[in-house]
PDB file of C-alpha atoms in Angstrom:
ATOM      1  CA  UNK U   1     -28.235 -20.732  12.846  1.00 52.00           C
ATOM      2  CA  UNK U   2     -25.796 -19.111  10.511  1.00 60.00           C
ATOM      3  CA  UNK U   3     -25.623 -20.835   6.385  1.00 71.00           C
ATOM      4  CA  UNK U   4     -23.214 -20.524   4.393  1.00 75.00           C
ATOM      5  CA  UNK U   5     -23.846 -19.272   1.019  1.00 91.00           C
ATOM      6  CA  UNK U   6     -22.023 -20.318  -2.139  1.00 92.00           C
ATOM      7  CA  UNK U   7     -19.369 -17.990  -2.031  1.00 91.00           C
ATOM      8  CA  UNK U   8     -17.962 -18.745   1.523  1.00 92.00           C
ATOM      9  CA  UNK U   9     -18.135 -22.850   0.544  1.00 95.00           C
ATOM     10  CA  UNK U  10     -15.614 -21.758  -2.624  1.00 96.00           C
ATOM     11  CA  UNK U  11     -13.750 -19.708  -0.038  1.00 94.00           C
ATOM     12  CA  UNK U  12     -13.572 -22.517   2.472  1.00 96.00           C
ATOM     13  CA  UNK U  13     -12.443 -25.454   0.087  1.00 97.00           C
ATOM     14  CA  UNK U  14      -9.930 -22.939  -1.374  1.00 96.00           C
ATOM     15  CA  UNK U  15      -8.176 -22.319   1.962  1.00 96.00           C
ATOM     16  CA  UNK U  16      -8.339 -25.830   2.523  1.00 98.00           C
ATOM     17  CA  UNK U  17      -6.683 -26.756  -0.263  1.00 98.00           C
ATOM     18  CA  UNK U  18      -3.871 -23.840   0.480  1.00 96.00           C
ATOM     19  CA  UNK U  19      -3.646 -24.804   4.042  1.00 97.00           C
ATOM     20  CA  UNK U  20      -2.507 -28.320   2.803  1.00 98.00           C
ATOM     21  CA  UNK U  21      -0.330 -27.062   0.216  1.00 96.00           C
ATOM     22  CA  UNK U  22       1.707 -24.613   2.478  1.00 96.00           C
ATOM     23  CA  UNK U  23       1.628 -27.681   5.405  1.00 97.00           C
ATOM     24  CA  UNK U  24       3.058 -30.384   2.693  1.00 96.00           C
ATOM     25  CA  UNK U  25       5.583 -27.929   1.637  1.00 95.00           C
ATOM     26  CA  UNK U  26       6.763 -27.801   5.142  1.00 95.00           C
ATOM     27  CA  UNK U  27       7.173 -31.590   5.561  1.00 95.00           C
ATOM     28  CA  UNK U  28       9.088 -31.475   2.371  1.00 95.00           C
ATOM     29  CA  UNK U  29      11.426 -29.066   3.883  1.00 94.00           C
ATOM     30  CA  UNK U  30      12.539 -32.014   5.746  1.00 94.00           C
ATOM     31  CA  UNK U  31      11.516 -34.795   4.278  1.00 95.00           C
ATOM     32  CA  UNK U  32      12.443 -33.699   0.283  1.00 92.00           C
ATOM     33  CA  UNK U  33      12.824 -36.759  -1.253  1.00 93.00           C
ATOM     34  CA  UNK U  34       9.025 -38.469   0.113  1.00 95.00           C
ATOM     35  CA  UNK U  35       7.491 -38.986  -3.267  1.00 95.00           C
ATOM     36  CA  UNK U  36       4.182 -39.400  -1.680  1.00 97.00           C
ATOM     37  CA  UNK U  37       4.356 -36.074  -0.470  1.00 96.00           C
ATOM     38  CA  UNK U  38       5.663 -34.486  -3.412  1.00 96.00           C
ATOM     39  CA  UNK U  39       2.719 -36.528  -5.628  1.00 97.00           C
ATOM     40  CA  UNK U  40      -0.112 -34.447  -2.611  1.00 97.00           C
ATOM     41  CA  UNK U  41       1.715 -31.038  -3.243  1.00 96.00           C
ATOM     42  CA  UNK U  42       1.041 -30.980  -6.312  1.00 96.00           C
ATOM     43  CA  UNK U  43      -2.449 -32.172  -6.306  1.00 98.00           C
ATOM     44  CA  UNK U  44      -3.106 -29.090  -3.101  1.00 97.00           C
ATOM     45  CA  UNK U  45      -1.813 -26.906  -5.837  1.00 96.00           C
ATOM     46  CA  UNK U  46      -3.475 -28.193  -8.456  1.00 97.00           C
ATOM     47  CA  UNK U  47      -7.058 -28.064  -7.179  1.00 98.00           C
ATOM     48  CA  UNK U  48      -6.174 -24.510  -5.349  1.00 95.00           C
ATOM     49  CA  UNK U  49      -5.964 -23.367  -8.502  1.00 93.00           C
ATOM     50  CA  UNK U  50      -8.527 -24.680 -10.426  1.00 96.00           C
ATOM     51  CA  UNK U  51     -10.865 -23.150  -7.134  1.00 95.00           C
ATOM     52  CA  UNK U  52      -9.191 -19.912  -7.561  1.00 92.00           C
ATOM     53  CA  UNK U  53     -10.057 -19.729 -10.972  1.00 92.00           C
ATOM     54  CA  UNK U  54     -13.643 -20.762 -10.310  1.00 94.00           C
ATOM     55  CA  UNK U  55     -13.997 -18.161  -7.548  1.00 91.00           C
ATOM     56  CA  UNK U  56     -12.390 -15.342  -9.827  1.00 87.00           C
ATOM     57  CA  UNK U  57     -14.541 -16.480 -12.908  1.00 88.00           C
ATOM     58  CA  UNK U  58     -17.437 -16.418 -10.502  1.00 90.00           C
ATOM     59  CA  UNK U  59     -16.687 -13.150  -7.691  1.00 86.00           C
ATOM     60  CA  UNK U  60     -13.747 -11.234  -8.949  1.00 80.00           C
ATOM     61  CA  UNK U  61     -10.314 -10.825  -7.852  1.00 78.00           C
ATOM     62  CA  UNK U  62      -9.096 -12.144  -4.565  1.00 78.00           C
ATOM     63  CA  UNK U  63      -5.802  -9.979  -4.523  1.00 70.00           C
ATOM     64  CA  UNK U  64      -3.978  -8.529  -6.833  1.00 64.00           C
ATOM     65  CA  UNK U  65      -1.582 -11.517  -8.012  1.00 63.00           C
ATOM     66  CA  UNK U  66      -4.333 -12.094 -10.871  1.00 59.00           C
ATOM     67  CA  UNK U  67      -4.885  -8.505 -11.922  1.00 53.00           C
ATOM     68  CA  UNK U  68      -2.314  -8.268 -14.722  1.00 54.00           C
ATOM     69  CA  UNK U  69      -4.955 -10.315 -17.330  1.00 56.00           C
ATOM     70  CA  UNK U  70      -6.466  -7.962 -19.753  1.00 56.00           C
ATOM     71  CA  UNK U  71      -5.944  -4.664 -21.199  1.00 56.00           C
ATOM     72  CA  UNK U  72      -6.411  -3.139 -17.547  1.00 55.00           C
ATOM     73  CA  UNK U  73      -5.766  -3.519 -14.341  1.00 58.00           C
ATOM     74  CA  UNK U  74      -8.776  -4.978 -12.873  1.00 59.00           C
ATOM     75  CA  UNK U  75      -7.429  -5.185  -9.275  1.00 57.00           C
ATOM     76  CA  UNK U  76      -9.441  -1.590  -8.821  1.00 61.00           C
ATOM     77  CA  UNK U  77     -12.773  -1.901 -10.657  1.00 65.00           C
ATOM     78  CA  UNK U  78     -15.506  -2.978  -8.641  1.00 63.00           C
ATOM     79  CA  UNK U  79     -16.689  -4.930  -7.427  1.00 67.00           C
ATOM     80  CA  UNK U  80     -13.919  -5.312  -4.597  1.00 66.00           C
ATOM     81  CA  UNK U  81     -13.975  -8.825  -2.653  1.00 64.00           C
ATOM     82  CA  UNK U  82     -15.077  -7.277   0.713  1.00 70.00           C
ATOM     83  CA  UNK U  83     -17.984  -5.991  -1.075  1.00 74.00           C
ATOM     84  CA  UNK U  84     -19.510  -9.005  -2.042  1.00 66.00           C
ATOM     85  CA  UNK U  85     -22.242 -10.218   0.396  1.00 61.00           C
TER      86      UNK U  85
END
């Protein structure tokens, strides 16, 4: 029986929470004026974010679209995401 550990949870609810953001911004595409779906957009967004801080605060960079803070650019110090266990 395979576990997950902490850092594949943080992974998994973050994905979720993308998944339903990209999905919601499809229905939009047709249905753009559903204020219920605009209101759960932003809420996917919303908590996507605050999990993709937590994992960055946590395990580093996931990609490079968050390697600009600093004095540096941290997308290339170590450790890299695929290196974390």
């Amino acid at each position: 029986e395979t576990t997950m550990n902490e850092r594949e949870k943080l992974l998994r609810k973050l994905s979720a929470q993308q998944f339903a953001a990209w999905e919601t911004a499809l229905f939009l595409n047709t249905h753009p004026n559903c204020d219920e779906a605009l209101k759960a957009r932003r809420e996917y967004v919303e908590a996507a974010n605050r999990l993709r801080k937590e994992y960055t605060n946590t395990y580093g960079m996931l990609n490079h679209n968050s390697a600009e803070d600093g004095d540096q650019w941290q997308w290339v110090c170590d450790p890299w995401p695929w290196d974390l266990d």
